[in-house]
Short mmCIF file of C-alpha atoms in Angstrom, two decimals:
data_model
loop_
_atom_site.label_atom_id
_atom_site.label_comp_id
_atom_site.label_asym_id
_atom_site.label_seq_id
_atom_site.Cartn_x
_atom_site.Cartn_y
_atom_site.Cartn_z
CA UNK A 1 0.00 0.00 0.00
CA UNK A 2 1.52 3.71 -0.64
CA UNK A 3 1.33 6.80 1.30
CA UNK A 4 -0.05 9.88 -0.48
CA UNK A 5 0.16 13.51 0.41
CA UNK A 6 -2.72 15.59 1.47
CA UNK A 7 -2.75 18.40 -0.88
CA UNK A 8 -3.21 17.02 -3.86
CA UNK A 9 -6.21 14.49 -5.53
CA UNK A 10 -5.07 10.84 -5.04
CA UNK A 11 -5.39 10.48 -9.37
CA UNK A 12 -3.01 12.85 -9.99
CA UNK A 13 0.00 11.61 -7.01
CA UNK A 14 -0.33 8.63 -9.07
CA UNK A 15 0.15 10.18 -12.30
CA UNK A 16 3.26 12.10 -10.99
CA UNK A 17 4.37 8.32 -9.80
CA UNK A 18 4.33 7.29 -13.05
CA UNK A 19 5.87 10.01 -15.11
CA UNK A 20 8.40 9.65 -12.44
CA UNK A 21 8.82 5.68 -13.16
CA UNK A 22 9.60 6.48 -17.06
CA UNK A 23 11.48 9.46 -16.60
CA UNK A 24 13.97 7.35 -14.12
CA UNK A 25 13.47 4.68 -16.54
CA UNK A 26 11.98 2.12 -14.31
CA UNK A 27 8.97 1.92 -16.69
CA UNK A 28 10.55 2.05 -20.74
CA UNK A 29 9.01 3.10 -23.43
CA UNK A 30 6.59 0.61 -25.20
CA UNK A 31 6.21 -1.44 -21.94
CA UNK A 32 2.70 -2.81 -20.80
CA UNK A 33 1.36 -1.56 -18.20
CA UNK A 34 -0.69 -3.53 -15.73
CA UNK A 35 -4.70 -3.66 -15.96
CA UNK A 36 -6.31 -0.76 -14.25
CA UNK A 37 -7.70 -3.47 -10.89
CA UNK A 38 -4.33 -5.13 -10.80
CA UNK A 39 -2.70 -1.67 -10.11
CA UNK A 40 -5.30 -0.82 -8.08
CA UNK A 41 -4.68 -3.62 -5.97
CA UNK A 42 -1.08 -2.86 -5.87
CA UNK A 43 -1.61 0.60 -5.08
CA UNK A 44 -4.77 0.23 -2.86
CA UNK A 45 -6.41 2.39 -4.89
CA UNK A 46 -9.99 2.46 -6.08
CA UNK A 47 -10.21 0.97 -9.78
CA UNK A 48 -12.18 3.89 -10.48
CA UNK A 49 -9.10 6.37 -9.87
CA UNK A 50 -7.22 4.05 -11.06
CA UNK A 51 -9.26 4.51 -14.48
CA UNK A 52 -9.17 8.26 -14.09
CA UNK A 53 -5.18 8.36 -13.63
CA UNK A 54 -4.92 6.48 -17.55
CA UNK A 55 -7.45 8.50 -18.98
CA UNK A 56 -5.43 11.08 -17.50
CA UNK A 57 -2.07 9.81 -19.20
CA UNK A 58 -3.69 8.88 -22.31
CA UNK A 59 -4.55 12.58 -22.73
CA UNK A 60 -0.77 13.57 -21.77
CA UNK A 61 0.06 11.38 -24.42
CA UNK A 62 2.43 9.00 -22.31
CA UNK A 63 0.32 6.41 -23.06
CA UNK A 64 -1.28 4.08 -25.83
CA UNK A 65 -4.18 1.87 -25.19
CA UNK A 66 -3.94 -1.10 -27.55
CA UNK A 67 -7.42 -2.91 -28.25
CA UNK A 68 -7.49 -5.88 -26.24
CA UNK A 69 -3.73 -5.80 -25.39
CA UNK A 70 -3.74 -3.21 -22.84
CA UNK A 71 -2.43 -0.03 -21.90
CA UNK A 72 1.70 0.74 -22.81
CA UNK A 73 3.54 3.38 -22.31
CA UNK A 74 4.41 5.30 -25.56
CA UNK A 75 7.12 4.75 -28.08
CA UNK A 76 7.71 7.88 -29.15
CA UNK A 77 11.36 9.51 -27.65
CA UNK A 78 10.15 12.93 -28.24
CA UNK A 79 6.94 12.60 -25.74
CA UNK A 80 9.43 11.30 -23.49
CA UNK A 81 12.11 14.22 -23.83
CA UNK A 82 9.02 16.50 -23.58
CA UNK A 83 8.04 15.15 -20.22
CA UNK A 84 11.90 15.38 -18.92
CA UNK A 85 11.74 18.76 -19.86
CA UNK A 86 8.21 20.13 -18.56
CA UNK A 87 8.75 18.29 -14.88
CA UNK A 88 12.31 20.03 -14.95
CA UNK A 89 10.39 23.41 -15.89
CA UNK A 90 7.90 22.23 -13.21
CA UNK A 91 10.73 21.56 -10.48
CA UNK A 92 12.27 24.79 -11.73
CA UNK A 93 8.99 26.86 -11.14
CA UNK A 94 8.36 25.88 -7.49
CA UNK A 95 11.82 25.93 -6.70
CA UNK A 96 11.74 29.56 -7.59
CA UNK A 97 8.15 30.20 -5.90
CA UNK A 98 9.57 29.05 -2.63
CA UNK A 99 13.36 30.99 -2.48
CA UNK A 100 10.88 33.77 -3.19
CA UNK A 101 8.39 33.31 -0.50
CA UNK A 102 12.11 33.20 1.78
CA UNK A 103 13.23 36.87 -0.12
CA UNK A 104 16.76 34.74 -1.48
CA UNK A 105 17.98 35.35 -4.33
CA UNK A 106 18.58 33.20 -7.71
CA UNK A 107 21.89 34.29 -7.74
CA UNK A 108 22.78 33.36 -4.13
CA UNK A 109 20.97 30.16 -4.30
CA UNK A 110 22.94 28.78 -7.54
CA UNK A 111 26.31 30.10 -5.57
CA UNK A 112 25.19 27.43 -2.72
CA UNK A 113 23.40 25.04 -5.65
CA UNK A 114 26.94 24.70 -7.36
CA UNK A 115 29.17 24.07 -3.50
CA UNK A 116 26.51 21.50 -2.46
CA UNK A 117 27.35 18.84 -5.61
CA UNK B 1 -29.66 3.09 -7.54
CA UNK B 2 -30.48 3.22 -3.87
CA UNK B 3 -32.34 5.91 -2.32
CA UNK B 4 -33.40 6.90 0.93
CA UNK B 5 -36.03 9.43 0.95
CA UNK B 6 -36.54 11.46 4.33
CA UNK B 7 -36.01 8.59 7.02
CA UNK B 8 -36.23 8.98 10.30
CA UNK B 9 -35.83 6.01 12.61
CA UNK B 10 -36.01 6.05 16.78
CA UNK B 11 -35.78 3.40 19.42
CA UNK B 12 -39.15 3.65 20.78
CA UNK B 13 -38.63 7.52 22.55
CA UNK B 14 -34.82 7.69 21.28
CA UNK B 15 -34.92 9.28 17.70
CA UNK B 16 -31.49 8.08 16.17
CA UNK B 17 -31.41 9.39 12.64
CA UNK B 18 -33.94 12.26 11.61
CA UNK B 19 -34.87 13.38 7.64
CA UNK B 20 -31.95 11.62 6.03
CA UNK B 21 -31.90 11.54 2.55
CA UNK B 22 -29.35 10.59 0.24
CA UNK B 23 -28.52 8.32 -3.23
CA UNK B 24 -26.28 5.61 -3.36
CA UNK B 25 -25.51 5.44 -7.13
CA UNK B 26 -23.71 2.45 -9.09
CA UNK B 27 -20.21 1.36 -8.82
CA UNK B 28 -19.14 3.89 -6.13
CA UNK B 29 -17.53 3.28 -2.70
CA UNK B 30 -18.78 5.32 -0.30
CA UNK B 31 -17.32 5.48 3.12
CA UNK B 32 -19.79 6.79 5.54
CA UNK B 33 -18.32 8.09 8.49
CA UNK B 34 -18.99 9.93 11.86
CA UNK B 35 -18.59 9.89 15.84
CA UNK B 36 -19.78 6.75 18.02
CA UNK B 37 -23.52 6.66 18.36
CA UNK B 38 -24.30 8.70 15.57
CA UNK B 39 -26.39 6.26 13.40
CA UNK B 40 -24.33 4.92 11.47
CA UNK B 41 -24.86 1.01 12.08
CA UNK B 42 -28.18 2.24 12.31
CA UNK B 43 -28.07 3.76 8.92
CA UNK B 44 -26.87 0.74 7.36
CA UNK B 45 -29.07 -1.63 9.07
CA UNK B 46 -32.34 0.28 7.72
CA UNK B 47 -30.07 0.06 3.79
CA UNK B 48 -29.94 -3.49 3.91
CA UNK B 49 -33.81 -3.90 5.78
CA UNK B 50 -33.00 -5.74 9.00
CA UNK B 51 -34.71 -2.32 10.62
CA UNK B 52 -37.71 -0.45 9.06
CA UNK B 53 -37.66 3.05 9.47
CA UNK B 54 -40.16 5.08 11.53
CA UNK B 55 -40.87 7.40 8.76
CA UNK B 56 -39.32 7.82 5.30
CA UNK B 57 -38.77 5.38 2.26
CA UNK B 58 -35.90 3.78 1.36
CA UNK B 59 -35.75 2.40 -2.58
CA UNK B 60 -33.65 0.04 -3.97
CA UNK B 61 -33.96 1.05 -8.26
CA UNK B 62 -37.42 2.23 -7.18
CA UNK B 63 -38.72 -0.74 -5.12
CA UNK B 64 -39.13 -0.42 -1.12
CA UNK B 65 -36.52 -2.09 0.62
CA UNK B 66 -37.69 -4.99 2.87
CA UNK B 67 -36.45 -7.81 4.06
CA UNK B 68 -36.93 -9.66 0.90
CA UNK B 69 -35.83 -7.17 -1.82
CA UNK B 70 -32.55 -6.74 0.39
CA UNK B 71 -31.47 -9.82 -1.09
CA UNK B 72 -29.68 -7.49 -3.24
CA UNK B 73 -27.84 -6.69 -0.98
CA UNK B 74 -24.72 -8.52 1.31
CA UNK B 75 -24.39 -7.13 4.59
CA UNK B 76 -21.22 -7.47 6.58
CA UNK B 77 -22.57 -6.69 10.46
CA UNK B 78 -19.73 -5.50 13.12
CA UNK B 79 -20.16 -8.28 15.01
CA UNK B 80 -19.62 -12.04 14.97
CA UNK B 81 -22.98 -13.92 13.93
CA UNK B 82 -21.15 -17.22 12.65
CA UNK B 83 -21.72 -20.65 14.17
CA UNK B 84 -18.58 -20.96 16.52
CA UNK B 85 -18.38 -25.00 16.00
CA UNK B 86 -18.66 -24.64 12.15
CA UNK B 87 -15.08 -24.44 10.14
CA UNK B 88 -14.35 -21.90 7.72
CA UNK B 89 -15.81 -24.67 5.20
CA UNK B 90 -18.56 -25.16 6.81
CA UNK B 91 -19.35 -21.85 7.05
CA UNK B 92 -19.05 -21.05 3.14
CA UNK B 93 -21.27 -24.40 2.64
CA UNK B 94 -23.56 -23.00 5.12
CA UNK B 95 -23.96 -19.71 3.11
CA UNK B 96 -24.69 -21.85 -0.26
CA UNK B 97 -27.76 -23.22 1.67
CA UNK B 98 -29.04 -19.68 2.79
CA UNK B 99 -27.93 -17.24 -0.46
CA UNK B 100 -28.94 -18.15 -3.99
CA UNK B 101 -26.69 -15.66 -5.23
CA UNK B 102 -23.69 -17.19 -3.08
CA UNK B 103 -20.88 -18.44 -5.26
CA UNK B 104 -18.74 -20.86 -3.53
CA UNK B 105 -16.25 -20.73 -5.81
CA UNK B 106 -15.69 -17.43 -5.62
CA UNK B 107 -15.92 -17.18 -1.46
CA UNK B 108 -12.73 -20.43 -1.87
CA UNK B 109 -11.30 -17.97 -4.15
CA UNK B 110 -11.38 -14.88 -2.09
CA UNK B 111 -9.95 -17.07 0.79
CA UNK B 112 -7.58 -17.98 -0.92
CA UNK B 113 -6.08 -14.56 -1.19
CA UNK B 114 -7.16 -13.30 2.04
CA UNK B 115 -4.74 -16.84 3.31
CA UNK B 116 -7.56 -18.40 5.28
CA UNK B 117 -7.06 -21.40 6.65
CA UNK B 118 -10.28 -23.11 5.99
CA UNK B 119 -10.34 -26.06 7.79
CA UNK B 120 -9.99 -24.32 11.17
CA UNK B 121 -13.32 -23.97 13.21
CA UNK B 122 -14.10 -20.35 13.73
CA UNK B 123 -13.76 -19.88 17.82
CA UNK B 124 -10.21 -21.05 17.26
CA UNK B 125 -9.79 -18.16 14.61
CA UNK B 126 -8.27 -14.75 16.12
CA UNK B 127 -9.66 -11.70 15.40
CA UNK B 128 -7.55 -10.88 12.54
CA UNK B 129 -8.82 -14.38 10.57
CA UNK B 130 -12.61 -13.35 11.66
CA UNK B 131 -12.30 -10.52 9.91
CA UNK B 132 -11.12 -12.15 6.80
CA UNK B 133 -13.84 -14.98 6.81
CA UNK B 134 -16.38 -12.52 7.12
CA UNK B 135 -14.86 -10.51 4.45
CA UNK B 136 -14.59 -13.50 2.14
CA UNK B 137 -18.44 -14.56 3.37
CA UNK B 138 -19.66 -11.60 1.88
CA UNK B 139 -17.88 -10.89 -0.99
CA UNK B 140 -19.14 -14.81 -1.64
CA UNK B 141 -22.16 -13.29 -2.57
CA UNK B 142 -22.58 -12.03 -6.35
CA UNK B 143 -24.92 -9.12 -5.25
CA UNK B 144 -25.23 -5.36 -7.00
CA UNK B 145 -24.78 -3.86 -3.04
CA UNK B 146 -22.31 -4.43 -0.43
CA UNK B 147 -22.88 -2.64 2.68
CA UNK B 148 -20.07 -3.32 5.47
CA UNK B 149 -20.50 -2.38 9.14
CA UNK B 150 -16.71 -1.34 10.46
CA UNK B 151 -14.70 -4.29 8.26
CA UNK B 152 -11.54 -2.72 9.20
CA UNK B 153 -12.36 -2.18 12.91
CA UNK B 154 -9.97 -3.40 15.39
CA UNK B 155 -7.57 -5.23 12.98
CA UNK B 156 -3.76 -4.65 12.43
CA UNK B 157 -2.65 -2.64 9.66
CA UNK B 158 -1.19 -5.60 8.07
CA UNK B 159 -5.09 -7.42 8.25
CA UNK B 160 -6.80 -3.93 6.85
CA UNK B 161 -3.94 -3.71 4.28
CA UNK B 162 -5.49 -7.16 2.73
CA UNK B 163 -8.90 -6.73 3.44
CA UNK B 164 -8.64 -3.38 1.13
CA UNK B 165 -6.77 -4.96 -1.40
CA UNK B 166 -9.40 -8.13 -1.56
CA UNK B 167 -11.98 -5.68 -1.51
CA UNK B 168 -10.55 -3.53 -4.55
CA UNK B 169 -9.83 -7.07 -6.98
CA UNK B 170 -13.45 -8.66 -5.65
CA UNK B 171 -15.74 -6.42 -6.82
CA UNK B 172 -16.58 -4.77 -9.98
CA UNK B 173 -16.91 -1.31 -10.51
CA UNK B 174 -18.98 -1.13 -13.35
CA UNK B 175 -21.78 -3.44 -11.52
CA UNK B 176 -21.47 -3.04 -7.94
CA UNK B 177 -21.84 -0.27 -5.37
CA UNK B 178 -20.10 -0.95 -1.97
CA UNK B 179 -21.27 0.88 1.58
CA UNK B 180 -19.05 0.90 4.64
CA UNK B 181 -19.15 2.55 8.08
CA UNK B 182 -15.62 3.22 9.03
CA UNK B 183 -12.93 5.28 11.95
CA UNK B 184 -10.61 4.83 9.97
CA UNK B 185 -10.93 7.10 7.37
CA UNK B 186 -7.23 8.12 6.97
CA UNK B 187 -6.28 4.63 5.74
CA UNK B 188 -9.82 3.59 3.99
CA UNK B 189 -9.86 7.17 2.01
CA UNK B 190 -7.68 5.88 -1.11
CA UNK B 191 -10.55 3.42 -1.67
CA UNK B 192 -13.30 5.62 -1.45
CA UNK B 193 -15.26 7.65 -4.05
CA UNK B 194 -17.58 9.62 -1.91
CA UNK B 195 -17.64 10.45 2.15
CA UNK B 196 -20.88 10.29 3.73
CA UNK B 197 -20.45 12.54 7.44
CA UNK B 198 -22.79 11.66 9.75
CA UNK B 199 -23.08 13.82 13.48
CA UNK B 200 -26.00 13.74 15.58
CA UNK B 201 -28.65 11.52 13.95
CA UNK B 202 -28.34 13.69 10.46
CA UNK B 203 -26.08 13.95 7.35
CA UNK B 204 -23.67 16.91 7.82
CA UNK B 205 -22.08 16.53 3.88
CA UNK B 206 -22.02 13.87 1.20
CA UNK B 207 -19.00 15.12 -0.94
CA UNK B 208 -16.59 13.24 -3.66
CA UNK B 209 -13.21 12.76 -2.40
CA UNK B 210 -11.98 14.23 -5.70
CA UNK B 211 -13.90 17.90 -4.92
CA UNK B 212 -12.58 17.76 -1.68
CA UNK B 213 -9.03 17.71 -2.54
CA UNK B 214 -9.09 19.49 -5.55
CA UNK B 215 -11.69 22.22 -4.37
CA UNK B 216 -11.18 22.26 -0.83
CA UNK B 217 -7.48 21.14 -0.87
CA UNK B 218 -7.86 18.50 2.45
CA UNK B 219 -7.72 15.25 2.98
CA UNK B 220 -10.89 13.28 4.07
CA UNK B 221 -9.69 13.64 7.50
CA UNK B 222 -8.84 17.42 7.84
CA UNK B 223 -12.19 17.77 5.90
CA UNK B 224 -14.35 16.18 8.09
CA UNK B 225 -12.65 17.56 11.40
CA UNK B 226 -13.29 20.83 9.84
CA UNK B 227 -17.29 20.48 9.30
CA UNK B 228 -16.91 18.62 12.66
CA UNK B 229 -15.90 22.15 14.17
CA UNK B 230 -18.16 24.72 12.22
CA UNK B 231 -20.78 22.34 13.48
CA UNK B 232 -19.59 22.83 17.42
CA UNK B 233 -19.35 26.68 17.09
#
């Protein structure tokens, strides 16, 4: 069973789960994944979010449903370089929101960024 | 669908639910959920028509509930109703004899996963193995409703943990609808669609869990300690 976070709807911690999985390569591209209740029982999820988080890929384009094969994660390199690159601009975003919300600056914050290694 | 127009139901003086009404649509989990001795066994009991209400109507696809047209519907009660002497196989044999709609196959199936040792006579069961013999009793039966009196109550998190998942790969979304009272809503909420919030004898809210992360931005939990307040002030 997995923990989630409160803030966010339980669909879309499990998308972010899974665009994590191919961007670390743990899922690859063309690989099947499982039917919507056997992830849901891995998860302990309800089938029905489970159903909402690959609709929810589908429409991302990470995925490919193939009739009466299942669901697999897409082929294509480019959708996958896309995705490395929005969750970096994503990462990059909040990262900035929040050294904001502190008053530090970019620059001081890449000086520390670039000792830490 | 299952509706419950208006009900009211008291103890002869002691009114313990007053003008409830709610719908109960298809393949949904709905946790329903609420302080000790607020109504909800009571609630469930009048669903599944071991009590009739004092006033009010309670519809199953627009036929009154009674004790008959419940057959629809499995009910899993919070306490222990089972033959001590029988054995776990005995039990699910037993069931055959009383439910048409009990598949034995399926109950040996669900066992199975749940790692029941069937040939064990229930008083020598602990709690934990109860739980998962009544689990596996109910989801025996092939019925559009499941309505579940505290399943989880009591057990460790490793018992809940496979209750949940046999609950999840057991029943079918598209064709059944299940209803459970719970405490624990922190570790049910994953598996729930919609929160039912019972306090005092009335329904406070009956909210998706999706609006009440993505609109309110809680969890089930903050949620309903927050209505929990308001009401108190």
């Amino acid at each position: 069973m997995t923990d989630f976070t409160r803030d966010k709807p339980i669909y879309s911690q499990l998308v972010d789960r899974i665009c994590g999985d191919i961007i670390k390569g743990h899922l690859r591209l063309g690989d099947k994944l499982p039917s919507v209740r056997e992830y849901a029982v891995q998860s302990g999820v309800n089938v029905n979010t489970v159903q909402r988080v690959y609709k929810e890929l589908e429409l991302m384009q990470l995925t490919e449903t193939k009739r009466g094969q299942g669901t697999f994660i897409t082929s294509d390199e480019q959708r996958l370089d896309e995705l490395r690159n929005s969750m970096k601009e994503q990462l990059a975003e909040s990262f900035l929101a929040s050294i904001a919300s502190f008053g530090f600056t970019k620059e001081e914050m890449l000086q520390l960024l670039q000792q830490k290694e | 669908m299952l509706q419950l127009s208006n009900i009211s139901f008291s103890y002869i003086n002691r009114p313990v639910l007053q003008n409830v009404s709610c719908e109960f649509t298809l393949g949904k989990i709905i946790g329903v959920v609420g302080e000790n001795g607020t109504g909800k066994s009571t609630l469930l009991k009048l669903i599944t028509g071991i009590l009739r209400p004092t006033k009010g109507d309670i519809t199953l696809d627009g036929k009154r509930v009674t004790r008959t047209t419940a057959a629809n519907i499995a009910f899993l009660p919070d306490i222990d109703l089972f033959y001590e002497f029988y054995t776990v196989e005995q039990l699910f044999r037993f069931y055959e004899t009383q439910f048409a709609d009990f598949s034995y196959e399926k109950a040996s199936i669900v066992g199975e996963f749940l790692q029941i040792e069937r040939g064990r006579k229930l008083r020598q069961l602990s709690k934990g193995q109860r739980g998962r013999v009544k689990m596996a009793a109910t989801l025996g039966r092939e019925v559009p409703f499941y309505v579940m009196d505290e399943p989880f109550a009591g057990l460790d998190p490793m018992v809940k943990d496979s209750l949940i998942k046999g609950l999840i790969r057991f029943t079918d979304m598209e064709t059944q609808t299940i209803i459970l009272s719970t405490h624990e809503l922190y570790e049910v909420e994953p598996i729930l669609d919609e929160v039912l919030l019972l306090q005092g004898g009335r329904i406070v809210a009956h909210e998706q869990l999706e609006v009440i992360r993505d609109e309110h931005n809680q969890d089930a939990v903050q949620w309903m300690k927050a209505l929990h307040k308001e009401r108190m002030n």
